[in-house]
Coordinates of C-alpha atoms and ligand atoms in Angstrom, one line a residue:
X1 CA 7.4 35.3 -3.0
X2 CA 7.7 34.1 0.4
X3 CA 4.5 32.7 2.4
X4 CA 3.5 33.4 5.9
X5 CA 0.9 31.9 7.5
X6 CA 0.0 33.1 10.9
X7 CA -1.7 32.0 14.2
X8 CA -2.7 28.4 13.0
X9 CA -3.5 25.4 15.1
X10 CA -0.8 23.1 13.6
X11 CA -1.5 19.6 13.3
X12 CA 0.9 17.5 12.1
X13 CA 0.5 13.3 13.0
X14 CA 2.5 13.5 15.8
X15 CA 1.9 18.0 16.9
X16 CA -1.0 20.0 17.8
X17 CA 0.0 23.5 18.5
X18 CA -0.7 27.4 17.8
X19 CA 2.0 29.1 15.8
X20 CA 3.2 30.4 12.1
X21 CA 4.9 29.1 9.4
X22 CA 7.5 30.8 7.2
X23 CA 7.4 29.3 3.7
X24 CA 10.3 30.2 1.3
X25 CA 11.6 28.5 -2.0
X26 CA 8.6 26.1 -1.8
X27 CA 10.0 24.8 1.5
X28 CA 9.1 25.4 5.5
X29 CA 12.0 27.4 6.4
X30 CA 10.7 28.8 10.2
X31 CA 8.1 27.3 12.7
X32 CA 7.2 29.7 16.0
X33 CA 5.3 32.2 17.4
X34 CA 4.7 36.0 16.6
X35 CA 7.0 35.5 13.6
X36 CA 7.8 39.5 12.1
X37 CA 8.2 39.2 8.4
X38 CA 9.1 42.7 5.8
X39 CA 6.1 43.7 3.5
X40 CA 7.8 41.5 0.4
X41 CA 6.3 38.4 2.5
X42 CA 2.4 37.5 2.2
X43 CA 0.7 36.5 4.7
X44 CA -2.3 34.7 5.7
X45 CA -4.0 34.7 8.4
X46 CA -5.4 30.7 9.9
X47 CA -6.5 32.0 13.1
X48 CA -9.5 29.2 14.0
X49 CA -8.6 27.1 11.9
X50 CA -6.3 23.9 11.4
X51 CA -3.4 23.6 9.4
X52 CA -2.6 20.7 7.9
X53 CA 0.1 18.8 5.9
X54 CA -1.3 18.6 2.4
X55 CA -3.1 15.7 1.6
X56 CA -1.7 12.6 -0.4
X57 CA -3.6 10.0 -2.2
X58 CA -1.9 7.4 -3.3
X59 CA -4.5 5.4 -5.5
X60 CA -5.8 7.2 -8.4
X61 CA -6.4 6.7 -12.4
X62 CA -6.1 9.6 -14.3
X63 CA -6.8 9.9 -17.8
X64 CA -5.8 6.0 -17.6
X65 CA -7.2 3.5 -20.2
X66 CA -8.5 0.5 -18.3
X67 CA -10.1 -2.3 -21.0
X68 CA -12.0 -0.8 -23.5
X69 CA -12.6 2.4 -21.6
X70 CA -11.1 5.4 -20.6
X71 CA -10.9 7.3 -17.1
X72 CA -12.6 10.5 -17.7
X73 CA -10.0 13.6 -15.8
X74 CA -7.1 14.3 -17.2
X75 CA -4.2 15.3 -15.4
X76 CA -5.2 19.0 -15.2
X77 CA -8.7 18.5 -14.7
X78 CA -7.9 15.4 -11.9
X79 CA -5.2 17.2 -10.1
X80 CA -7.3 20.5 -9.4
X81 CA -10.5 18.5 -8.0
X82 CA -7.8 17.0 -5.6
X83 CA -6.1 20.6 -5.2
X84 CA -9.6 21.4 -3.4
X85 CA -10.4 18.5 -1.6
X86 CA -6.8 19.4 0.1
X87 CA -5.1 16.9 -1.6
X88 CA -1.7 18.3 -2.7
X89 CA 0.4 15.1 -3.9
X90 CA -1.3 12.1 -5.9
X91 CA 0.4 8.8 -7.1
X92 CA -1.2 7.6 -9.9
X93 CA -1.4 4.4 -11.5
X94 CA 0.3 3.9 -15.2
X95 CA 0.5 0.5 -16.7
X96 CA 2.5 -1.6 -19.2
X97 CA 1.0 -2.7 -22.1
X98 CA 1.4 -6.3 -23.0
X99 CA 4.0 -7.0 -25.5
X100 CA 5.9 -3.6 -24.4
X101 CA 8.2 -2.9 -21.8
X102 CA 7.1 -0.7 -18.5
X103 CA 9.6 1.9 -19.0
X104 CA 7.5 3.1 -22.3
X105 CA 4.3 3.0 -19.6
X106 CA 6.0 5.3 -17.7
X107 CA 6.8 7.4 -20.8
X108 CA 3.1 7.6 -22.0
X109 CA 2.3 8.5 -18.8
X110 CA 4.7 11.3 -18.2
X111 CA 3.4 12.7 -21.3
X112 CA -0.4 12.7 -19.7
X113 CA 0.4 14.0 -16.5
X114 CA 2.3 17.5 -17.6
X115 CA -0.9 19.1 -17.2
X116 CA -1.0 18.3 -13.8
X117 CA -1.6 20.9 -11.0
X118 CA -0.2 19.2 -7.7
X119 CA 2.6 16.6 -7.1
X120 CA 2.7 13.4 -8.4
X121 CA 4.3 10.1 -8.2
X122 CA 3.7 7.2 -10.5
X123 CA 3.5 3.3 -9.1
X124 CA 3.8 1.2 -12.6
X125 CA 1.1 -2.0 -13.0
X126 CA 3.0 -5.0 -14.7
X127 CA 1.0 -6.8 -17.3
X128 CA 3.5 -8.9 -19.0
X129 CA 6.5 -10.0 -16.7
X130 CA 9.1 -11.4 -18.3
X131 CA 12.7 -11.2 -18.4
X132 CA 13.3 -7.9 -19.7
X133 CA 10.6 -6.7 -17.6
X134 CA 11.8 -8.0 -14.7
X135 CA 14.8 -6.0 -15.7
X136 CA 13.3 -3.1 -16.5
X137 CA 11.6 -2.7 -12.8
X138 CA 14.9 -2.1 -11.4
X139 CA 15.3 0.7 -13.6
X140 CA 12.2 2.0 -12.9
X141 CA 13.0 1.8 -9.2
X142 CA 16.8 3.1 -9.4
X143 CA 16.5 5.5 -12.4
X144 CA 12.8 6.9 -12.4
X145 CA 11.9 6.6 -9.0
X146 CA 9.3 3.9 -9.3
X147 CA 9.1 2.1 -5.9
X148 CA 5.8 0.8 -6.3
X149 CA 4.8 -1.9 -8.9
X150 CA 0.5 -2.6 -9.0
X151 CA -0.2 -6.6 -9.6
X152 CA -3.6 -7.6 -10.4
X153 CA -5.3 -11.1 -9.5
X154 CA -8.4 -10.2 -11.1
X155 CA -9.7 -9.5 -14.3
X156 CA -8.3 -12.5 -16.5
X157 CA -7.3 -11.2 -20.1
X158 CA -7.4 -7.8 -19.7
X159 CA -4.9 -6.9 -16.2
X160 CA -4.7 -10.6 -14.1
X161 CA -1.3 -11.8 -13.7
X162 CA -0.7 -16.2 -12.7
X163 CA 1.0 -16.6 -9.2
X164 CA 4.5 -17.4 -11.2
X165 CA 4.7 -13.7 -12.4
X166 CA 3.3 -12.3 -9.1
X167 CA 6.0 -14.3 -7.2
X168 CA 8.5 -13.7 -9.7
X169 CA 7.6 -9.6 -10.2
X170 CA 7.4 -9.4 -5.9
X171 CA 11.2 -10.8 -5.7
X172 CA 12.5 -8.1 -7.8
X173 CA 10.5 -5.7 -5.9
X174 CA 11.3 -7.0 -2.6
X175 CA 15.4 -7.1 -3.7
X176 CA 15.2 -3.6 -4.7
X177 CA 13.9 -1.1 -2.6
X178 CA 10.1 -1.6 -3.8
X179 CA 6.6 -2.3 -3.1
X180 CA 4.1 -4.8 -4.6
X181 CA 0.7 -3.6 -4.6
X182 CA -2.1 -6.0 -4.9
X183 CA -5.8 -5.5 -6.6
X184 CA -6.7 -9.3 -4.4
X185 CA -9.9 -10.6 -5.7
X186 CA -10.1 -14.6 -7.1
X187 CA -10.5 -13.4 -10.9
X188 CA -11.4 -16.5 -12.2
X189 CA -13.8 -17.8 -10.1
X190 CA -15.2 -14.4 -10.2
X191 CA -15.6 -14.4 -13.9
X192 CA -17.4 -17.9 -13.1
X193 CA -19.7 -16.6 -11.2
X194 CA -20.6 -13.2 -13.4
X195 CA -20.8 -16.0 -16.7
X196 CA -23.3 -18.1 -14.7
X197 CA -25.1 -14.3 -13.4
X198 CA -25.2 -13.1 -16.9
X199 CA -26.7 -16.5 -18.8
X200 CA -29.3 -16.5 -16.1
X201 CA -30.9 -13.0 -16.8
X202 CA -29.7 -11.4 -13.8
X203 CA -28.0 -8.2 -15.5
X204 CA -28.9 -5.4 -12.4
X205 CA -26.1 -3.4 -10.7
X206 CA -26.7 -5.4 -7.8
X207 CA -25.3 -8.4 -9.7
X208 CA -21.7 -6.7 -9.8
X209 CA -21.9 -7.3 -5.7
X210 CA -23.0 -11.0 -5.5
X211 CA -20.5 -12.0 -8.4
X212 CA -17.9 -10.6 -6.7
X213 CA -18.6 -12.2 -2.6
X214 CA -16.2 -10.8 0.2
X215 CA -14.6 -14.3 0.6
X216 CA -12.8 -14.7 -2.4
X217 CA -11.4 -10.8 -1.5
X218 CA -10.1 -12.8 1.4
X219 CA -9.2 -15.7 -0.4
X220 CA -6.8 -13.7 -2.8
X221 CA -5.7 -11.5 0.2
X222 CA -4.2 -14.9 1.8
X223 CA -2.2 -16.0 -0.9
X224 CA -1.4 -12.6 -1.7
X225 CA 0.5 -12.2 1.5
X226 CA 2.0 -16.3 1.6
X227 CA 3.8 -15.4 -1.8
X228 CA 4.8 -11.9 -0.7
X229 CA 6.3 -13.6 2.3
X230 CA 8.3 -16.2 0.6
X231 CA 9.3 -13.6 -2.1
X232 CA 10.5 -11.2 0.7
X233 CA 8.7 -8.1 -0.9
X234 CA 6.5 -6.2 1.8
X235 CA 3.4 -5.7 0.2
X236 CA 0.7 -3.1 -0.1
X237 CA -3.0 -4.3 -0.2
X238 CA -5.0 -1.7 -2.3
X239 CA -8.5 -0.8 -1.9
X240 CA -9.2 -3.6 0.8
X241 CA -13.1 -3.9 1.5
X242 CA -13.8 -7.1 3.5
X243 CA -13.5 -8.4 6.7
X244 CA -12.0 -11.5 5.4
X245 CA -9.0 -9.7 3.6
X246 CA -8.5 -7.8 6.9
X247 CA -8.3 -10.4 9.1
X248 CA -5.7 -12.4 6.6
X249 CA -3.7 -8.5 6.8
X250 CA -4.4 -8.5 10.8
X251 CA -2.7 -12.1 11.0
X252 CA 0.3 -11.3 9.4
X253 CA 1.0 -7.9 10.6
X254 CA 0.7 -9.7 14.1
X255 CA 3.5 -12.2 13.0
X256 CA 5.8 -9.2 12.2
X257 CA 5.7 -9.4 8.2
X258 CA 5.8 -5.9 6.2
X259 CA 2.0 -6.4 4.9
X260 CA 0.1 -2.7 4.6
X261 CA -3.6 -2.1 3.4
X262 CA -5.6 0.9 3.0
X263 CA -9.2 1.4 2.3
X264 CA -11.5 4.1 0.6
X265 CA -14.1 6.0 2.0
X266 CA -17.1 4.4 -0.3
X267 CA -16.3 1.4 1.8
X268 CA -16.5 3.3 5.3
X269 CA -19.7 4.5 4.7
X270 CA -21.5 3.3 1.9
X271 CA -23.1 0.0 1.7
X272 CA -24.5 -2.4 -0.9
X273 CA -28.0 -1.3 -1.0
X274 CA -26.6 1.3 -2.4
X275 CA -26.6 -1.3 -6.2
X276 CA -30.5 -1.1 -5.3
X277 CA -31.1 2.9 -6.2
X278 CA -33.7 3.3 -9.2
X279 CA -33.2 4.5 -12.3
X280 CA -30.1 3.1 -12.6
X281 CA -28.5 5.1 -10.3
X282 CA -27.1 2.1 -8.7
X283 CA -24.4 1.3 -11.5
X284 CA -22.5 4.8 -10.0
X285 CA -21.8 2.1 -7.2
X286 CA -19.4 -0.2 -9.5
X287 CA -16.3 -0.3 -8.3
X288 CA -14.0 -3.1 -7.7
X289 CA -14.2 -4.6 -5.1
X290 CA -18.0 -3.6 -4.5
X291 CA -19.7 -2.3 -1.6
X292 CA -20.1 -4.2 1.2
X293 CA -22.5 -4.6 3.8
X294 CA -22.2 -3.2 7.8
X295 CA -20.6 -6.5 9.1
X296 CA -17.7 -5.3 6.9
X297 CA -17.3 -1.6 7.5
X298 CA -17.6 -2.0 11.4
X299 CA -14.1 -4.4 10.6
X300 CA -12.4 -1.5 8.7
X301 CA -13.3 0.9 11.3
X302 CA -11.6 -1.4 13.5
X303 CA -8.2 -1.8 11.5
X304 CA -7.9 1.7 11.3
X305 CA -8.2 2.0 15.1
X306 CA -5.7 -0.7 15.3
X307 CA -3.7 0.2 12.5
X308 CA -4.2 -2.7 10.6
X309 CA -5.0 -0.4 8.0
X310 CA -2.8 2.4 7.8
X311 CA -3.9 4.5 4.7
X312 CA -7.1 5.7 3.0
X313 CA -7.1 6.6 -0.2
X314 CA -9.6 7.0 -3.1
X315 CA -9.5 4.4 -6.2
X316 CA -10.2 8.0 -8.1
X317 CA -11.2 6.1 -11.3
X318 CA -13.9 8.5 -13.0
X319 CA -16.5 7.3 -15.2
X320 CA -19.5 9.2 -16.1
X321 CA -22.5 8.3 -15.4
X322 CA -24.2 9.9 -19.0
X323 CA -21.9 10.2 -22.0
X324 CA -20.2 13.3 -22.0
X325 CA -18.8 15.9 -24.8
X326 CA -14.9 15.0 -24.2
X327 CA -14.7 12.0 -26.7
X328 CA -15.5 9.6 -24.3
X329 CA -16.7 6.4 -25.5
X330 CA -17.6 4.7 -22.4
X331 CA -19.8 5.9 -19.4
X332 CA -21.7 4.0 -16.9
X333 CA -24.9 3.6 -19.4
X334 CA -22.3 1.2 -21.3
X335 CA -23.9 -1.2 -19.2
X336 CA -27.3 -0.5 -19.0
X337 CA -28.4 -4.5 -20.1
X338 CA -25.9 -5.6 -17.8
X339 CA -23.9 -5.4 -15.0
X340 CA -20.8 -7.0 -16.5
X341 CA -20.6 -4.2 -19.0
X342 CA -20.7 -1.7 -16.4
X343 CA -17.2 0.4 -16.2
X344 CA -15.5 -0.3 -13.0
X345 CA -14.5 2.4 -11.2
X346 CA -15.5 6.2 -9.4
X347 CA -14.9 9.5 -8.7
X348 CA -13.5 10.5 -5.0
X349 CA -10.4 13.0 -5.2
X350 CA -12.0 15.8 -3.6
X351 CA -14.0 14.6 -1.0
X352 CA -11.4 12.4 1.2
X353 CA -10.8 14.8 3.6
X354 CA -13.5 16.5 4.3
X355 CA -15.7 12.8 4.4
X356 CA -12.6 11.5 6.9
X357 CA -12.8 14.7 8.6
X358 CA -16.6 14.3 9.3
X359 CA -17.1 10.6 9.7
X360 CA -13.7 9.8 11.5
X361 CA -12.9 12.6 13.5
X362 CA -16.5 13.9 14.4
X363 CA -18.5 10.7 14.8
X364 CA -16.1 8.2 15.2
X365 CA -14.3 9.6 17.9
X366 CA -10.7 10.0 16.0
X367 CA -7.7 12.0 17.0
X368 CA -7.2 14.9 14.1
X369 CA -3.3 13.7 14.6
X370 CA -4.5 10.0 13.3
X371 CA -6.2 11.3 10.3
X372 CA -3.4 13.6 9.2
X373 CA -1.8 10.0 9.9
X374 CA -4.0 8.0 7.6
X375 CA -4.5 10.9 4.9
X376 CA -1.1 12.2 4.3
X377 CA 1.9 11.2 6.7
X378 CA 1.5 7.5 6.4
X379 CA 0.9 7.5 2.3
X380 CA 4.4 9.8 2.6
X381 CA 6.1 7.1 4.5
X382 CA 4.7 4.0 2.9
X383 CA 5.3 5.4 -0.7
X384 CA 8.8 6.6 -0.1
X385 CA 7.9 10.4 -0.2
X386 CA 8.8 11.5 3.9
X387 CA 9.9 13.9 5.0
X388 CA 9.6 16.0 1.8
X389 CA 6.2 15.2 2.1
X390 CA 3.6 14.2 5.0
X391 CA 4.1 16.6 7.5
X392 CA 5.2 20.6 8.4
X393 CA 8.3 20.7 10.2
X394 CA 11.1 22.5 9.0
X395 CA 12.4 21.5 5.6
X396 CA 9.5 20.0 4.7
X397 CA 7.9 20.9 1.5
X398 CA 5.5 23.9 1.9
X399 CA 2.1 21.8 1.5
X400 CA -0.4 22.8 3.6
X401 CA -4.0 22.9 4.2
X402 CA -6.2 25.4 6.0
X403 CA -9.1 23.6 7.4
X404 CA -12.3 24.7 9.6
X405 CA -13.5 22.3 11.6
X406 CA -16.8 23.4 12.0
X407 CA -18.1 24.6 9.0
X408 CA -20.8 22.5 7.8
X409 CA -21.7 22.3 4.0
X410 CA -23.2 19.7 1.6
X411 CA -21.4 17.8 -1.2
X412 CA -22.5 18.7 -4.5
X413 CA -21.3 17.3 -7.7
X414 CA -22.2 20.4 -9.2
X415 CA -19.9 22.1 -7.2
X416 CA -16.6 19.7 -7.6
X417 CA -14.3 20.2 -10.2
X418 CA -13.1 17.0 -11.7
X419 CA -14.8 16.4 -14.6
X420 CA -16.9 13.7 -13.7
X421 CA -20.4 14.0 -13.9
X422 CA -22.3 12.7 -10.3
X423 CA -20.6 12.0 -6.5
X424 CA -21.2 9.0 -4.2
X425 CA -22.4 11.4 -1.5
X426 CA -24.7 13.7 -3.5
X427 CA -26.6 15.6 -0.8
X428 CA -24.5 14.6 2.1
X429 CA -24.0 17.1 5.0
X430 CA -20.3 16.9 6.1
X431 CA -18.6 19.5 9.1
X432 CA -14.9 20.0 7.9
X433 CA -14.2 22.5 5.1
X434 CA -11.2 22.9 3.5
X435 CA -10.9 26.7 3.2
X436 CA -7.1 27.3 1.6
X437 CA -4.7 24.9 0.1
X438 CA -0.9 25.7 -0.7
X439 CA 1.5 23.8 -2.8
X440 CA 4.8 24.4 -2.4
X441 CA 4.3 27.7 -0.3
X442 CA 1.9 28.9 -3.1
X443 CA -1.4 28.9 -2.4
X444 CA -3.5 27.6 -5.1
X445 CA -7.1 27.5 -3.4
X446 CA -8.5 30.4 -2.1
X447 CA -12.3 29.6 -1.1
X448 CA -14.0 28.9 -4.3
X449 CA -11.1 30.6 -5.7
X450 CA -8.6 28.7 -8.1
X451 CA -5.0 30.2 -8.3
X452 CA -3.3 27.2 -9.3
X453 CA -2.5 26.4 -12.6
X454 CA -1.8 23.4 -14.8
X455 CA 1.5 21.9 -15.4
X456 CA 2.9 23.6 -12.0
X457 CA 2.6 19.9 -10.7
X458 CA 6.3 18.3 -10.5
X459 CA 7.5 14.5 -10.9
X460 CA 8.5 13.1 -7.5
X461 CA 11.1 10.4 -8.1
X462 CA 10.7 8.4 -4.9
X463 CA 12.9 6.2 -2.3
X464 CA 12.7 3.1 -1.1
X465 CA 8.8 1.9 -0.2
X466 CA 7.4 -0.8 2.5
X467 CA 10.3 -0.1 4.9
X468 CA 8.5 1.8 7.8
Ligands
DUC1 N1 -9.0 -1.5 -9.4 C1 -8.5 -0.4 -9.2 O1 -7.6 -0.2 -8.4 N2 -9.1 0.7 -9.8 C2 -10.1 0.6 -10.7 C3 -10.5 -0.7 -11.0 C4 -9.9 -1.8 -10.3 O2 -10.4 -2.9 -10.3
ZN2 ZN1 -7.7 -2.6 -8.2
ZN3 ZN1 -7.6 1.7 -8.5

């Protein structure tokens, strides 16, 4: 059935205006004003409130298996908590495994993500680059539409890469269409420094944050972007949390090189007294890289002013806080004697927009076109995914979010739908509410309402990334 959605204030990155949108075969067919549709058409009616291009996040780790542990959404469960934060397209991380070759990653993965409810894309993280891999990349970017390839320089033994299979894994990326993304934390001086933490007694949350110090974020972003240089690959720095890492970004965007970053909204507003709640409480903190302190977030504030960070996305990575009945063997408690144990990673798919919304637009003085900007239209153009995706004009995909401006309301794990146990901002008070969500012309969130359904998500094969 065709979709009509009426007397909207229709903000795209670059438009704010009133009018309606036609919606037909999952795709904007008509943009204007006073359109008349036949009875066979449904309508909806957005007067007072924003529409929106659906929301993409490009950094999340559904039901993905990182160490030892396990991410706890699946695909359905992930997708849909997205779906109502008005998030409409994810890319999600899948990985190698060492000894295999990528192209059975992405197989695995496929396999996970048919449950999924909105759009997804798939960057691959190399593990093991070698010849055939190396290979295989191409075929990954030519054949399956992987133009994005995750490189880690931390965590040695489990996901770090040396700087010869970086540099060699960033040429074929570079040569063929594709991205490198970088995790860019020093990971053996880090596991140095949590060694020396650990045989000294100091096994607190707040340990995870002075193991891992903001510099060696910067140091790793540096060489990150020297190698990406000389390997000719632009280059995408994931999660970025420190000044330091910025500045090395700021430098050598000013010099004309093809380096993008993006941050996450724990770093915008949380901070690392945050490792210092009671009752444990502080491990739901532990993500890599870890909180930082004000000095920092005033610097990301900046790059996104300046564009010197042109995406925020969520590091969705869900572990529980208390074990939970779905099999999972790992939750935060795993590291209740020490902070090295502590799973890495947390929840943040549904509230990106609305936290954005709130702390960007309302109190830091945003325009709404910018955050559509940093939410969904530069993710689409970064990842290879524009103009299907990232904005409402006419032959776009029919992704679009209905969003009041002014209601106010307070985030409640309870009330989320992933199926992780606790929030980062349990209790806060936000103004911004996404009210209706459609996929493809559909609409799959009505309210409270859920209309979606899993496994209506589809593959998107994407083009060439970096090349904005
Ligand atoms: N890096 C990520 O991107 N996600 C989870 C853990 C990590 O270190
Ligand atoms: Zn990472
Ligand atoms: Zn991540």
């Amino acid at each position: 059935m065709a979709t009509l959605i009426r007397n909207g204030r229709i903000v795209t990155a670059v438009d704010d205006y009133s009018g309606d949108i036609l919606i037909d075969n999952g795709v904007v067919q008509t943009i204007g004003r006073n359109l008349s549709v036949g009875a066979d058409v449904q309508v909806y009616d957005a007067s007072g409130l924003l529409v929106l291009p659906g929301g993409i996040d490009v950094h999340t780790h559904l039901d993905w298996e990182f160490g030892p542990t396990q991410t706890v959404d699946t695909f359905g469960t992930g997708t849909k908590s997205a779906a109502f934060g008005g998030t409409t397209t994810l890319i999600d991380f899948c990985n190698q495994t060492m000894g295999q070759s990528p192209l059975t990653g992405l197989e695995n993965w496929h396999k996970r993500r048919e449950s999924a409810c909105v759009d997804v894309g798939a960057h691959m993280i190399m593990l093991d680059v070698n010849a055939q891999s190396l290979a295989d990349m191409k075929t990954l970017i030519q054949r399956e539409g992987v133009t994005s390839f995750k490189l880690f320089m931390a965590y040695p033994g489990v996901l770090m890469v040396d700087d010869g299979a970086l540099f060699k894994a960033m040429r074929v990326a570079g040569g063929n269409g594709a991205m490198t993304c970088i995790h860019a934390e020093n990971g053996q001086v880090i596991q140095v420094l949590v060694q020396e933490a650990v045989e000294q007694g100091l096994r607190a949350p707040k340990y995870h944050a002075t193991t891992r110090p903001s510099i060696l974020e910067g140091e790793a972003t540096h060489r990150a972007i020297r190698l990406a240089e000389l390997a000719g690959t632009p280059l995408y720095i994931v999660h970025l949390s420190a000044g330091e890492a910025l500045a090395a970004v700021t430098e050598a965007r000013d010099r004309g090189i093809p380096i993008h970053a993006e941050t996450c909204p724990h770093y915008l507003f949380l901070t690392a007294e945050d490792y210092e709640r009671p009752e444990f409480e502080g491990a739901k903190y532990v993500m890599t890289p870890p909180l930082r302190d004000h000095h920092h977030q005033h610097q990301l504030w900046r790059g996104l002013r300046t564009d010197d960070l042109q995406v925020v996305s969520t590091d969705h990575c869900p572990f529980c806080f208390n074990e939970q009945p779905y099999g999972m063997k790992y939750s935060k408690r795993q590291g209740v004697d020490s902070f090295s144990k502590i799973p890495n990673g947390a929840p943040g798919v549904e509230t990106r927009l609305p936290l954005i919304f709130d702390g960007a637009v309302r109190k830091h003085g945003m325009s709404i076109n910018r955050f559509v900007e940093i939410t969904s239209t530069a993710p689409a153009k970064l990842f290879g995914l524009f103009p299907k995706k990232g904005s409402i004009a006419v032959g776009t995909d029919g992704d679009i979010v209905l969003f009041d401006p002014n209601e106010q309301w307070t985030i409640r794990a309870a009330e989320q739908h992933s199926r992780i146990d606790y929030t980062l901002f349990e209790g806060r008070q936000v103004t911004g509410r996404v009210k209706k969500v459609f996929l493809r012309g559909q609409c799959i969130v009505d309210g409270q309402n859920w209309l979606g359904r899993e496994g209506m998500g589809q593959y998107l094969r994407r083009g060439e990334a970096g090349r904005v």
